Short mmCIF file of C-alpha atoms in Angstrom, two decimals:
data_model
loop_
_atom_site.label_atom_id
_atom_site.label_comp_id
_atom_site.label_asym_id
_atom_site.label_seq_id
_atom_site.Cartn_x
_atom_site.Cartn_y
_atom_site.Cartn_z
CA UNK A 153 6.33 20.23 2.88
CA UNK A 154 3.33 22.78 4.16
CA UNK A 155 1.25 20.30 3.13
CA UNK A 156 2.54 17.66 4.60
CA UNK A 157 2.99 18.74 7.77
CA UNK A 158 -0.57 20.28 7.61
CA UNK A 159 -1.67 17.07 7.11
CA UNK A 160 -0.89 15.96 10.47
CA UNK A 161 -2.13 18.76 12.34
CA UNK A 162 -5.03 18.21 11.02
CA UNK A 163 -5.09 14.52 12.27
CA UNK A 164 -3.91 15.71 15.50
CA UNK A 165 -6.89 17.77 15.42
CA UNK A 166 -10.03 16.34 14.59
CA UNK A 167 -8.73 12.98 16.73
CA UNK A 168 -8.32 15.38 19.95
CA UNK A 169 -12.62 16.30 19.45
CA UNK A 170 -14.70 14.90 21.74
CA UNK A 171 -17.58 12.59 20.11
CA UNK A 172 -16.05 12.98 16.26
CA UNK A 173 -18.08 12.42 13.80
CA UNK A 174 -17.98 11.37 10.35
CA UNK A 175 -19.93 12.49 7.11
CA UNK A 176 -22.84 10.42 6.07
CA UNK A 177 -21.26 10.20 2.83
CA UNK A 178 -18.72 8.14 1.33
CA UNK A 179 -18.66 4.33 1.58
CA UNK A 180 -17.89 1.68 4.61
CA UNK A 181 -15.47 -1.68 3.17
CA UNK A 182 -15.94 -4.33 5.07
CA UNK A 183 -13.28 -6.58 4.95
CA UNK A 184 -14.90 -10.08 6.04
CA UNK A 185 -10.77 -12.18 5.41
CA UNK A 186 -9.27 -9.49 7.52
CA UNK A 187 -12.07 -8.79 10.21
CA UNK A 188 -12.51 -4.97 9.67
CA UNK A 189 -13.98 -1.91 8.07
CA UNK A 190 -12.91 1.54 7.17
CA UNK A 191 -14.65 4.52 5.97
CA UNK A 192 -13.95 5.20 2.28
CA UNK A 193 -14.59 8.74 0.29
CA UNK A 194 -16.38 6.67 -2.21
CA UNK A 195 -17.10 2.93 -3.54
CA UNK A 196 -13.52 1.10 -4.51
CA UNK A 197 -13.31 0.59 -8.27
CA UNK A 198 -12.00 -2.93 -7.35
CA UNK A 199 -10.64 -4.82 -3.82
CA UNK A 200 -7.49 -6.83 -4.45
CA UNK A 201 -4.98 -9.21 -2.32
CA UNK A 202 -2.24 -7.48 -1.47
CA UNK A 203 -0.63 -11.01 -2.07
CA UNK A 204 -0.85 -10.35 -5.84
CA UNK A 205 1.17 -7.70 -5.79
CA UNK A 206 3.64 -8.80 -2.72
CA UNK A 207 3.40 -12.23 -2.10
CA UNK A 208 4.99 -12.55 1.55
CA UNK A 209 2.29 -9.82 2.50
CA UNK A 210 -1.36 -9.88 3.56
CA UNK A 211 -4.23 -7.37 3.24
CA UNK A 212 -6.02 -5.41 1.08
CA UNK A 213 -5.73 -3.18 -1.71
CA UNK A 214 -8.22 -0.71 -2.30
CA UNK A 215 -8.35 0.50 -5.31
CA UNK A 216 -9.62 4.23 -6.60
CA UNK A 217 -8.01 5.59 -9.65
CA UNK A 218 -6.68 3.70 -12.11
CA UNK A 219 -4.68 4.24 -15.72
CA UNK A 220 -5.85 1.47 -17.30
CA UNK A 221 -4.79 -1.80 -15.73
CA UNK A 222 -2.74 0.01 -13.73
CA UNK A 223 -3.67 1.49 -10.00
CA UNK A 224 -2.87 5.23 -9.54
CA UNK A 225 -4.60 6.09 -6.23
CA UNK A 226 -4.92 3.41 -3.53
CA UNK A 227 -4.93 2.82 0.10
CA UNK A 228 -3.70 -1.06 1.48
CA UNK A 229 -5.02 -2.43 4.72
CA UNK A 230 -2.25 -4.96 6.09
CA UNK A 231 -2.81 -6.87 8.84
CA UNK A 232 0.49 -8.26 10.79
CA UNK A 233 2.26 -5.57 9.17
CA UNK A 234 5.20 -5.09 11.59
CA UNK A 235 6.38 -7.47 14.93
CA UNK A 236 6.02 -6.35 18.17
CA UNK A 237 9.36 -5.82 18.68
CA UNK A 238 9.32 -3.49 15.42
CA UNK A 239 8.84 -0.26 17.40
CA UNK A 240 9.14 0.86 21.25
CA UNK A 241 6.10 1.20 23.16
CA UNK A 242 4.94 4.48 21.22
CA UNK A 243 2.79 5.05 24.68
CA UNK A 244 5.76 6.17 27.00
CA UNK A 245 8.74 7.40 24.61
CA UNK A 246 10.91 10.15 25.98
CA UNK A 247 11.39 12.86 23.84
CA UNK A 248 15.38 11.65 22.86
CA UNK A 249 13.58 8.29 22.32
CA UNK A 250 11.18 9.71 19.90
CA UNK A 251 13.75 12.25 17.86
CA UNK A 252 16.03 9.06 17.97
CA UNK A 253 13.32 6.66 16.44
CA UNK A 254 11.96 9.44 14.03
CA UNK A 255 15.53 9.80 12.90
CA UNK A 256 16.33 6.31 12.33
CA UNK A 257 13.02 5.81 10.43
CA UNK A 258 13.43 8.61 8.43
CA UNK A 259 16.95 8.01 7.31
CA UNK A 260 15.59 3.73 6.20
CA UNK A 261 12.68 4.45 4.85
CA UNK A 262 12.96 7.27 3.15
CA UNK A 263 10.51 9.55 4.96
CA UNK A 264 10.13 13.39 5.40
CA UNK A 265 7.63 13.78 7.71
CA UNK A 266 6.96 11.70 10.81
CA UNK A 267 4.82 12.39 13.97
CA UNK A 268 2.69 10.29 16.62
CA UNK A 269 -0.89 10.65 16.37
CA UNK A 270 -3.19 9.05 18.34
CA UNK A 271 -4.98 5.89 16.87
CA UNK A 272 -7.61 3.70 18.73
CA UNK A 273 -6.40 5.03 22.27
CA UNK A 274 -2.76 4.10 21.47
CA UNK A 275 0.16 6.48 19.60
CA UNK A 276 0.46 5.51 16.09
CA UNK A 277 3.57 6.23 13.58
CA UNK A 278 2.05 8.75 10.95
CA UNK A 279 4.70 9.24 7.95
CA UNK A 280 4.94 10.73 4.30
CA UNK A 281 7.85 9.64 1.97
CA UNK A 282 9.82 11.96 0.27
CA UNK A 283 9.37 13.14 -2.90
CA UNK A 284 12.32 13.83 -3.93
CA UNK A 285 15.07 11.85 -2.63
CA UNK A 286 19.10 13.04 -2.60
CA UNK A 287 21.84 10.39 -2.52
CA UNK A 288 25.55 10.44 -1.85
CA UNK A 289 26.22 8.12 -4.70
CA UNK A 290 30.47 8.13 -4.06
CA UNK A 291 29.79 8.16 -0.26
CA UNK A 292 32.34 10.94 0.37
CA UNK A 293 29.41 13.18 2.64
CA UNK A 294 28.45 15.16 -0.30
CA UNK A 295 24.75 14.74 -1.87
CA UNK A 296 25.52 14.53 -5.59
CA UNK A 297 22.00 12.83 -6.80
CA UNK A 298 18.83 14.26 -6.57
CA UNK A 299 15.59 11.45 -7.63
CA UNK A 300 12.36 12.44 -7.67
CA UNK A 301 9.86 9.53 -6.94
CA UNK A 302 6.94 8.68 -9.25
CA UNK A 303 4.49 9.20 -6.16
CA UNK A 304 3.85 9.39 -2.56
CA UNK A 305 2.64 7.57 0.40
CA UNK A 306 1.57 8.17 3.85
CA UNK A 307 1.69 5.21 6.08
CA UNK A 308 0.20 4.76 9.27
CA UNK A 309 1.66 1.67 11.94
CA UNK A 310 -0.44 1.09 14.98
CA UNK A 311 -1.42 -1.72 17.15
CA UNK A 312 -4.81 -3.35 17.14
CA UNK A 313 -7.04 -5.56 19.54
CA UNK A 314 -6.17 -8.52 17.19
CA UNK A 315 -3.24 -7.53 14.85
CA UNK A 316 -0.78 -4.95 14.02
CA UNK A 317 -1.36 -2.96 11.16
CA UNK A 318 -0.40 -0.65 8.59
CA UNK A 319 -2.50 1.51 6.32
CA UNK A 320 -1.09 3.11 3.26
CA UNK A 321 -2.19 5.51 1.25
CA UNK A 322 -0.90 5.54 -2.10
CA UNK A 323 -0.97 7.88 -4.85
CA UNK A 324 1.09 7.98 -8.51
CA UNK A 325 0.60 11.75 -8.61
CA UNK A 326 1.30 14.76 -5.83
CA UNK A 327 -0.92 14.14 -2.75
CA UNK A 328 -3.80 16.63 -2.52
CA UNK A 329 -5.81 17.92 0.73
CA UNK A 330 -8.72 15.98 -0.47
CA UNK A 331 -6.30 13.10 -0.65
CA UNK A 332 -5.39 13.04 2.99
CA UNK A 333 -8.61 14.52 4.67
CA UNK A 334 -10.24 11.43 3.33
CA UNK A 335 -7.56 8.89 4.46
CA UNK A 336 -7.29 10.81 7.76
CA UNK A 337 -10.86 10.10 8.19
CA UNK A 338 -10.58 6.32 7.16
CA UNK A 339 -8.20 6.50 9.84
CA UNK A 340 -10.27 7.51 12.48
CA UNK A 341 -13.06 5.77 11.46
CA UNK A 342 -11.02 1.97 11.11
CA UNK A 343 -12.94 -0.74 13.02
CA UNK A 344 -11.60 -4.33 13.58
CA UNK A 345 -13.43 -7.28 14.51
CA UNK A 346 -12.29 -8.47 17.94
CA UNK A 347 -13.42 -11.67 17.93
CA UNK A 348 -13.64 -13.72 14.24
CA UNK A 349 -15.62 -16.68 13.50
CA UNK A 350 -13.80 -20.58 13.54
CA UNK A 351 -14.38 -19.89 9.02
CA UNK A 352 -13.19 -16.81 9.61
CA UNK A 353 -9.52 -18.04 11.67
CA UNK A 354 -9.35 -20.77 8.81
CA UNK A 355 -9.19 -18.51 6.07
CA UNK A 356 -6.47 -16.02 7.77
CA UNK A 357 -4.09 -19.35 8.16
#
C-alpha cells in the first residue's frame, strides 16, 4: 500500500514541473492504427491487437516480459475505452463528488488506490487493483474470503483530442518502482495524432 500510494505522488509530482523532461533512453511506439505514441523503458518484445485477446475491444498490447507464450508484463493502449457519460467532468468535481465517485469505483472494480492526476491539461482517473481481494461470500456483512490475485494493474482513464482512453499497465508479479516510474513516464510522455489521414479513418472503422 506505501507503494502504491507512492506511486501517485510521484505522478503528481514530476507532472506539476515546469518544462518536464524525459530520458533520452528507452524507446518511442508509434502506433500508426491508433494515431499515437508513448515513451517505452525499452523496445516491446512484440505489439499485439488487443482484439485477440478481447474481441469487443480496440488498442494495443505492448508486450515486455513474457513466460513463454504467455505475457507477464504489459501495458495496453485502448482507444474509446470508456463513453463520455462514463465519468463526471473530472475538471470541476466537489470534493463529496470525488470521495463519492472514488468510492463507487473502488467498490466495482476492485481498486485500492484511486486519485486524479493531471493528464494532457485535463484530470485523469489514476487506479491500482487490489491485491488481495476479501469477499462476503454468505452476504451476512461479515468478510469470510480472502483471494489474492495473480497480478496487478494500474489503469489510467482520461480524455483525448480525438478519443477517450485508457492505459493499463499490467504485470503477473508484484509491481515494482521501476515498474511504475516507467509507466508514469509513458504517461506523461503519450502523444496522439489530432488529425489522421482518410487510410488512416478507414482502418479505425
Amino acid at each position: 500500500m506505501f507503494l502504491t500510494f507512492m506511486s501517485i505522488f510521484t505522478l503528481l509530482a514530476v507532472a506539476a514541473m515546469p518544462g518536464t523532461s524525459f530520458a533520452a533512453d528507452g524507446y518511442l511506439y508509434t502506433s500508426e492504427r491508433f494515431g499515437y505514441s508513448i515513451k517505452c523503458p525499452e523496445k516491446p518484445l512484440a505489439v499485439i491487437n488487443l482484439s485477440i485477446l478481447s474481441p469487443q475491444e480496440q488498442g494495443d498490447v505492448l508486450i515486455f516480459e513474457t513466460d513463454g507464450h504467455n505475457p507477464t508484463k504489459y501495458w495496453v493502449v485502448s482507444p474509446n475505452a470508456f463513453s463520455n457519460d462514463t465519468f463526471p467532468d473530472l475538471d470541476n468535481l466537489t470534493d463529496e463528488a470525488r470521495q463519492d465517485l472514488f468510492t463507487r469505483l473502488a467498490i466495482e472494480r476492485g481498486y485500492e488506490a484511486i486519485s486524479l492526476v493531471p493528464i494532457q491539461g485535463h484530470n485523469a482517473i489514476y487506479a491500482v487493483t487490489a491485491k488481495t481481494i476479501q469477499i462476503d461470500t454468505d452476504k451476512d456483512g461479515q468478510v469470510d474470503k480472502t483471494i489474492e490475485q495473480e497480478g496487478q494493474n494500474i489503469e489510467t482513464y482520461f480524455k483525448g483530442a480525438k478519443s477517450n482512453y485508457c492505459i493499463v499497465l499490467s504485470s503477473k508479479s508484484a509491481l515494482t518502482e521501476d515498474d511504475i516510474n516507467n509507466y508514469q513516464y509513458g504517461l506523461l510522455s503519450f502523444n496522439e495524432k489530432t488529425e489522421l489521414t482518410d487510410k488512416e479513418e478507414l482502418r479505425l472503422l
